[in-house]
Short mmCIF file of C-alpha atoms in Angstrom, two decimals:
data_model
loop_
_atom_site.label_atom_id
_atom_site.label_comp_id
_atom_site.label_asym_id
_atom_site.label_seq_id
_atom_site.Cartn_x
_atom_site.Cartn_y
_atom_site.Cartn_z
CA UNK X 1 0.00 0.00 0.00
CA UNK X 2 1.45 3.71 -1.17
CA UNK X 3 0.49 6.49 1.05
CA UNK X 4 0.76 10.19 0.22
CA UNK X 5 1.21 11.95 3.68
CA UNK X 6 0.55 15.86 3.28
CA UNK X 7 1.61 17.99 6.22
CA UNK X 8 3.65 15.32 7.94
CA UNK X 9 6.02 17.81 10.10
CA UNK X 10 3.09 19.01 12.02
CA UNK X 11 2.02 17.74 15.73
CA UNK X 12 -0.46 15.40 14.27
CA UNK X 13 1.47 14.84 10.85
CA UNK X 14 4.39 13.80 13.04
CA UNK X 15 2.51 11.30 15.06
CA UNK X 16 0.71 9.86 12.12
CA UNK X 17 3.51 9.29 9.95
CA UNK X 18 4.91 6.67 13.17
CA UNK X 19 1.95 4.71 12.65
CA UNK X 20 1.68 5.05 8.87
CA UNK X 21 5.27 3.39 8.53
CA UNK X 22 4.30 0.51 10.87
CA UNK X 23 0.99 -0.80 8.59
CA UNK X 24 1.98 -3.91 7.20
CA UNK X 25 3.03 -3.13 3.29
CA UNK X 26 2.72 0.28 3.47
CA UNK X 27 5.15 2.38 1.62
CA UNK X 28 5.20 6.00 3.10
CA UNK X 29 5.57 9.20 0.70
CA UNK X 30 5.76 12.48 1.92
CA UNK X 31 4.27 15.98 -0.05
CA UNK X 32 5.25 19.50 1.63
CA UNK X 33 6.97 22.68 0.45
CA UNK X 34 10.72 21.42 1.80
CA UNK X 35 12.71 20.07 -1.23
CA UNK X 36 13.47 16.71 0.94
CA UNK X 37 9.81 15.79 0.32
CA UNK X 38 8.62 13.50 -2.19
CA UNK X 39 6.73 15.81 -3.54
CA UNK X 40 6.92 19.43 -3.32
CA UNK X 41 3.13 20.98 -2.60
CA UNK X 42 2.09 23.77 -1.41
CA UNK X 43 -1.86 23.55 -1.63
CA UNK X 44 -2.49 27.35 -0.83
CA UNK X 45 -1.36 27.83 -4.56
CA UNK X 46 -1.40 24.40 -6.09
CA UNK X 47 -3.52 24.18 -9.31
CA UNK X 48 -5.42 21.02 -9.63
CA UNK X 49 -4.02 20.04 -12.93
CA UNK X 50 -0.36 19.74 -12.72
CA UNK X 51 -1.09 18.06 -9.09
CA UNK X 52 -3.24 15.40 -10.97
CA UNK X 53 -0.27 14.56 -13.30
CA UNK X 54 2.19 14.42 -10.42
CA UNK X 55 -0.18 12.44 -8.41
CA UNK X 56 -0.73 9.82 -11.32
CA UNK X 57 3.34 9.44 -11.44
CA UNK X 58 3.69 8.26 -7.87
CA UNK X 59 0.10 6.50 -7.88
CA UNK X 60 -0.73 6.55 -4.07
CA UNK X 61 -3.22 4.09 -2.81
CA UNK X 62 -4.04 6.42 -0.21
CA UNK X 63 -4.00 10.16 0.74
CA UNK X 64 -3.99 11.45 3.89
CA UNK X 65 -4.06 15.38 4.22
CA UNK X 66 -2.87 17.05 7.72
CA UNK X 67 -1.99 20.28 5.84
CA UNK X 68 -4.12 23.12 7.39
CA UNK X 69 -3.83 26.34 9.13
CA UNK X 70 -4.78 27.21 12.58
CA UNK X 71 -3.65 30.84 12.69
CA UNK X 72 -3.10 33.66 10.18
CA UNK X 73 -4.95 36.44 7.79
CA UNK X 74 -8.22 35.31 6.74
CA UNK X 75 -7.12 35.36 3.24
CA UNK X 76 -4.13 32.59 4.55
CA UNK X 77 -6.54 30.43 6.23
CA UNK X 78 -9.27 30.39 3.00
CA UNK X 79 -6.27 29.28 0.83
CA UNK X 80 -4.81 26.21 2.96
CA UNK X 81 -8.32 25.01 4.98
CA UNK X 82 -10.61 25.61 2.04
CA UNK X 83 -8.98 25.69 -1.06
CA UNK X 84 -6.31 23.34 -0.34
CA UNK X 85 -9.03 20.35 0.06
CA UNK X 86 -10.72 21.65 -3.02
CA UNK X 87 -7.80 21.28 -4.98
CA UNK X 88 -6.48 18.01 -3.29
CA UNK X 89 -9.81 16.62 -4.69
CA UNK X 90 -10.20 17.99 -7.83
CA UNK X 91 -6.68 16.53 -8.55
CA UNK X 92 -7.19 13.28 -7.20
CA UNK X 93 -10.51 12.69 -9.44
CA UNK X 94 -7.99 13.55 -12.49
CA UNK X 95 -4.67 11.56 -11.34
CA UNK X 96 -5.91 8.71 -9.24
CA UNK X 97 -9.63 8.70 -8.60
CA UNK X 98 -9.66 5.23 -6.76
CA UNK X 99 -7.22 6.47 -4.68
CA UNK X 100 -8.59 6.94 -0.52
CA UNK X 101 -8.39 10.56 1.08
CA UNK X 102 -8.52 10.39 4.83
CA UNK X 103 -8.57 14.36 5.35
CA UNK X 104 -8.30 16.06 8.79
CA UNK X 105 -11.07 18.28 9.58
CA UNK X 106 -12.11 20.22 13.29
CA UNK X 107 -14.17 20.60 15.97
CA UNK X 108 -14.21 23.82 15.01
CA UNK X 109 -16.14 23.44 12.25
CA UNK X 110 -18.98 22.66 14.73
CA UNK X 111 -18.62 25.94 16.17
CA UNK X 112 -21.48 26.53 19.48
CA UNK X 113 -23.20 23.00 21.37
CA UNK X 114 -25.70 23.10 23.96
CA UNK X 115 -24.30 22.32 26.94
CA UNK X 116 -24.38 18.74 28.47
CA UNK X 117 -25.02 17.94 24.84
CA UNK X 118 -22.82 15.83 22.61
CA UNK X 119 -22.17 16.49 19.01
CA UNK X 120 -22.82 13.63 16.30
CA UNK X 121 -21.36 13.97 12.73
CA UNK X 122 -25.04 14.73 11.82
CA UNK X 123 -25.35 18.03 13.67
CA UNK X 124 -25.31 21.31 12.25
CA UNK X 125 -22.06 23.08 11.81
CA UNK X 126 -22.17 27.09 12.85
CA UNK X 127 -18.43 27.67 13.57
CA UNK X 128 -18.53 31.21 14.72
CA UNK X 129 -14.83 32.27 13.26
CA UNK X 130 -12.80 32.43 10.51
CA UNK X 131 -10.97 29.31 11.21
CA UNK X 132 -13.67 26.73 11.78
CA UNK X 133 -15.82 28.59 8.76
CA UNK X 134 -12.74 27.58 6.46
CA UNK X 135 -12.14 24.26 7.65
CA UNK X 136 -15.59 23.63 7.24
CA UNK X 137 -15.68 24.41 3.73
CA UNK X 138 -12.64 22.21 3.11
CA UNK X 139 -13.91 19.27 4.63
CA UNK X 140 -17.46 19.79 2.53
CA UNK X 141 -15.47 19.64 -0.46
CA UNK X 142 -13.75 16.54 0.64
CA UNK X 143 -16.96 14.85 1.79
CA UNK X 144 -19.05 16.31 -1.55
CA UNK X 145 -16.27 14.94 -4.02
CA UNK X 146 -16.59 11.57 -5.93
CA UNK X 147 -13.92 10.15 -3.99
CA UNK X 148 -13.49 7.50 -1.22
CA UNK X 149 -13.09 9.82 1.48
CA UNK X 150 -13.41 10.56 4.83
CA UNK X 151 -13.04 13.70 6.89
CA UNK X 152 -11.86 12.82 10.79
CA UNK X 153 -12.92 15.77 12.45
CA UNK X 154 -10.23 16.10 15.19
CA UNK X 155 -11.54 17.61 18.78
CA UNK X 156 -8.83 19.19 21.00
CA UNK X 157 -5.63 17.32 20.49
CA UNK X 158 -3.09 17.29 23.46
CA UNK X 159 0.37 15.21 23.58
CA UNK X 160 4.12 14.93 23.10
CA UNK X 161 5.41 17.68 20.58
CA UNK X 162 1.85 20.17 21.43
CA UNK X 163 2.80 23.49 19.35
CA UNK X 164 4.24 26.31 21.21
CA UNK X 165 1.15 28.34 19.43
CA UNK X 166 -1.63 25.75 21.72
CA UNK X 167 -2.90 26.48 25.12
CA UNK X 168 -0.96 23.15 26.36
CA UNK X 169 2.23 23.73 24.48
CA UNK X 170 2.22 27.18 25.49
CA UNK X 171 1.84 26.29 28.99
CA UNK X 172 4.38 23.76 29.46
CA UNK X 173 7.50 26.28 27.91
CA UNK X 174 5.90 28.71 30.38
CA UNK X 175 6.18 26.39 33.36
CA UNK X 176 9.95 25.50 32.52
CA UNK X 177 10.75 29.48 32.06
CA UNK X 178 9.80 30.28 35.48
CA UNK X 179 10.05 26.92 37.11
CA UNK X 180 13.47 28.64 38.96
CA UNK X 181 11.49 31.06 40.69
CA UNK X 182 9.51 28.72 42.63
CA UNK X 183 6.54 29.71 44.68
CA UNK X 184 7.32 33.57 43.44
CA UNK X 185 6.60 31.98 39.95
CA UNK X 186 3.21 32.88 37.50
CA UNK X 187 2.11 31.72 34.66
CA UNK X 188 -0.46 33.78 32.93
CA UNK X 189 -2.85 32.32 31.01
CA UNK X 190 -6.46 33.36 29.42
CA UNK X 191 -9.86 32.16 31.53
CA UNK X 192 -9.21 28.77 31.52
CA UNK X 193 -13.08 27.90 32.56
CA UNK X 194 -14.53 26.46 29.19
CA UNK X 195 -15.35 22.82 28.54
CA UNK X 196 -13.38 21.02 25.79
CA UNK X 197 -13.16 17.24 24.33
CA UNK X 198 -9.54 16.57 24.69
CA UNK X 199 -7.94 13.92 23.28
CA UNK X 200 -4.08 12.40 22.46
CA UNK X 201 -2.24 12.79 19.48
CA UNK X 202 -1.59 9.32 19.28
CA UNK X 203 -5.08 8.05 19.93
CA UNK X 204 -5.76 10.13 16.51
CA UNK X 205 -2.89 8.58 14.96
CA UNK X 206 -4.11 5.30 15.52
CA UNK X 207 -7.65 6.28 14.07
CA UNK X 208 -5.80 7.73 10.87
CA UNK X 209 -3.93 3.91 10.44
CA UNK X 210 -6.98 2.02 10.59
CA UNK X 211 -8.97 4.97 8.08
CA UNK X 212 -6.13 4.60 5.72
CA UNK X 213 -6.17 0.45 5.73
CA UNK X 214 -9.80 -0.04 6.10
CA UNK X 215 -11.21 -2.43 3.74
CA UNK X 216 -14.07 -0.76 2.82
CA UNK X 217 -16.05 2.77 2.38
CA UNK X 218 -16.40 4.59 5.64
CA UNK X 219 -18.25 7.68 6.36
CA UNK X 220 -18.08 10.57 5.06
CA UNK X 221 -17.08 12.70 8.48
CA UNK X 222 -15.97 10.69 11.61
CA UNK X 223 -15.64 12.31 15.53
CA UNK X 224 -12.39 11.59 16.61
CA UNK X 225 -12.00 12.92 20.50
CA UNK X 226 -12.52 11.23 24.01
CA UNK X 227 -15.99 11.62 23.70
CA UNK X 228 -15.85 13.37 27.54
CA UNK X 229 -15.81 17.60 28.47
CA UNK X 230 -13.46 18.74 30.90
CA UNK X 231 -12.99 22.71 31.73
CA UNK X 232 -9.60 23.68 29.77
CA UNK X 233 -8.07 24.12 33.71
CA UNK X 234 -7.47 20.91 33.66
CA UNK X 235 -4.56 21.19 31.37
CA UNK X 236 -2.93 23.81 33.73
CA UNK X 237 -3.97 21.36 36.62
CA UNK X 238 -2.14 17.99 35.18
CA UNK X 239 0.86 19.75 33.65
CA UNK X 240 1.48 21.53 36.71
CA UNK X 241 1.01 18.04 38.64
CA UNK X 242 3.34 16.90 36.12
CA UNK X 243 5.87 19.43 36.23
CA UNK X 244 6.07 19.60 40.29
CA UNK X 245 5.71 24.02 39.31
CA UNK X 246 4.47 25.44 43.43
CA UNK X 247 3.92 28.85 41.72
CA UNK X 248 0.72 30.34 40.79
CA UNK X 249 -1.44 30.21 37.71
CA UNK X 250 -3.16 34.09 36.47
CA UNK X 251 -5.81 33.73 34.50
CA UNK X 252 -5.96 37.32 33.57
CA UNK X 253 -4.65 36.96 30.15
CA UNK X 254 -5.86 37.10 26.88
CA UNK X 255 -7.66 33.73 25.41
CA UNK X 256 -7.45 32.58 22.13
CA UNK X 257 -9.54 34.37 19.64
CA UNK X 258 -10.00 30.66 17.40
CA UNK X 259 -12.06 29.39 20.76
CA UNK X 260 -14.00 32.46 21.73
CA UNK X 261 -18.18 31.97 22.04
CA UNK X 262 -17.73 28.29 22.77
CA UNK X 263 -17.91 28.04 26.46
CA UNK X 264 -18.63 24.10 25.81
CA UNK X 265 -17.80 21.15 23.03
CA UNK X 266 -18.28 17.61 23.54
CA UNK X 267 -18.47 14.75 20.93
CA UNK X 268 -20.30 11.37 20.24
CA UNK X 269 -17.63 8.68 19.56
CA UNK X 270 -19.45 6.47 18.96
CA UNK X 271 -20.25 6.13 15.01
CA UNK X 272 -15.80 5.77 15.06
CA UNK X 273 -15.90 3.02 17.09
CA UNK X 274 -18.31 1.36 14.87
CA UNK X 275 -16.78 1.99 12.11
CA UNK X 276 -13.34 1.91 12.45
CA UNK X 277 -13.48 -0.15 15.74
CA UNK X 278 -11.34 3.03 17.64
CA UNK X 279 -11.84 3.65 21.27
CA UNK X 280 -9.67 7.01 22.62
CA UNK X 281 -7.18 5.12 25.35
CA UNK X 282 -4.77 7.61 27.06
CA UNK X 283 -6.12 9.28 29.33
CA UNK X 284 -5.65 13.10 29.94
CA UNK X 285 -3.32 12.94 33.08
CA UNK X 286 -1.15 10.36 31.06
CA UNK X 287 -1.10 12.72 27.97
CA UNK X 288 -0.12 15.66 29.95
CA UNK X 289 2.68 14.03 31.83
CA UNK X 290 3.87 12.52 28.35
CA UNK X 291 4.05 16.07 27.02
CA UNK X 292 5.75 17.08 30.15
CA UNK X 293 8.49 14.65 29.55
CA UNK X 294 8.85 15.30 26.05
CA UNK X 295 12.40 16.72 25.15
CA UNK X 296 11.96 17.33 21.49
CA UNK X 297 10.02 20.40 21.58
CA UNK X 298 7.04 21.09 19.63
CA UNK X 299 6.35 20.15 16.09
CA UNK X 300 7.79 22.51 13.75
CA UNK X 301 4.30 23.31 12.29
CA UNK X 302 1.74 23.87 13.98
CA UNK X 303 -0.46 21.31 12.82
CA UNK X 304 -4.58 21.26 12.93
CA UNK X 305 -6.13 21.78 15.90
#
């Protein structure tokens, strides 16, 4: 089996790409805009043409499409999250339509739930910014296309490698800047008080292997997450139970504009476990103290999220 990994050198890419290599058969290829890639692709400016042909020469059995952008101008965002997908899929119906496209969406594209509630892949999708509005449109061009494809809409992913640009990522390099200072030591964060579906890097990794080698259709969009809310404190709380920090946490800060008006998401796991047989397994105190440990740094990208 040939799989095309796009956006590989991200947190989720890099995770993914672990478990990728390990499927029995599988040859890996990589696509990004470094010249050590298989392909060089940049699908913010990619024309769907020229990708077919390229995409016919190395004849993937599989795609699977991390590239995305979780921060930037509106106009940045529109070209990776929503025409990127477009293009991916207009080129793969011309190169190698029986190819499989296993494309990473977001929770985002959910936008506002009821709390208490949990979402299903049938309920409506209102994201309320720019981000989630342009991941949304990619992964309706994914799930509209002729293809065999699926869109695994990712929750709020948390492990080893977490971005420097996340809340968790961000966190942790705070906690080892002003670890010396001891009790005198804050960290300031945004209102940490929000309910989010958290869940591990390389649960999601897993679910990408078995989307990439099932033997059969799936769904068009799957709910990847823990299928449990817990307020976003709960991040500060386990990394600074991981980290041993005795200082003091501010939440006076600013939040993150891509999660404001959502005071609560929560997902139904359910139609993923059915299908792909996946059940999340790490649980959050594990993930955190994983991340805590973790001596590479974050990804070099900053993935989807």
């Amino acid at each position: 089996m040939r799989i095309l990994l796009l956006g590989g050198d991200g947190f989720l890419g890099r995770h993914a790409s672990a478990v990728l290599r390990s499927l029995p058969g599988a040859t890996v290829l990589t696509a990004g805009r470094r010249p050590a890639h298989d392909l060089r692709l940049d699908l913010g400016t990619a024309q769907a043409g020229p990708l077919g042909e390229e995409l016919a020469a190395l004849a993937p059995d599989v795609v699977v499409n991390f590239a995305g952008a979780v921060a930037g101008s509106a106009v940045k965002l529109a070209e990776v999250n929503a025409r990127g997908p477009a293009v991916l899929c207009e080129a793969l119906a011309l190169g190698t339509p029986k190819a499989r496209l296993v494309h990473i969406g977001s929770a985002g594209e959910y936008g506002v739930c009821a709390e208490g509630e949990s979402l299903t892949e049938q309920a409506d999708a209102r994201p309320v910014g720019v981000y989630g509005a342009t991941k949304l449109a990619g992964s309706l061009a994914v799930a509209g296309s002729p293809l065999d494809a699926v869109v695994l809409r990712v929750f709020n992913p948390v492990g080893p490698g977490a971005p420097a640009g996340s809340l968790p990522g961000r966190l942790a390099a705070e906690l080892r800047r002003v670890a010396p200072e001891g009790a005198a030591g804050v960290v300031t964060v945004g209102d940490l008080s929000a309910y989010r579906d958290f869940v591990d890097a390389r649960d999601i990794a897993r679910a990408v292997g078995l989307a990439a080698s099932a033997d059969r259709p799936l769904p068009r969009v799957l709910n990847l997450a823990s299928g449990r809310a817990q307020p976003v404190r709960a991040i500060a709380d386990g990394l600074v139970a991981a980290s041993g920090f005795t200082g003091r946490i501010d939440e006076s800060g600013a939040g993150s504009e891509r999660s404001a008006g959502v005071s609560w998401q929560q997902a139904d796991v359910s139609a993923a476990a059915r299908e792909l047989g996946w059940h999340p397994e790490t649980v959050l105190a594990d993930t955190l103290r994983d991340l805590w440990l973790d001596t590479d740094g974050p990804a070099s990208t900053p993935g989807v999220a």
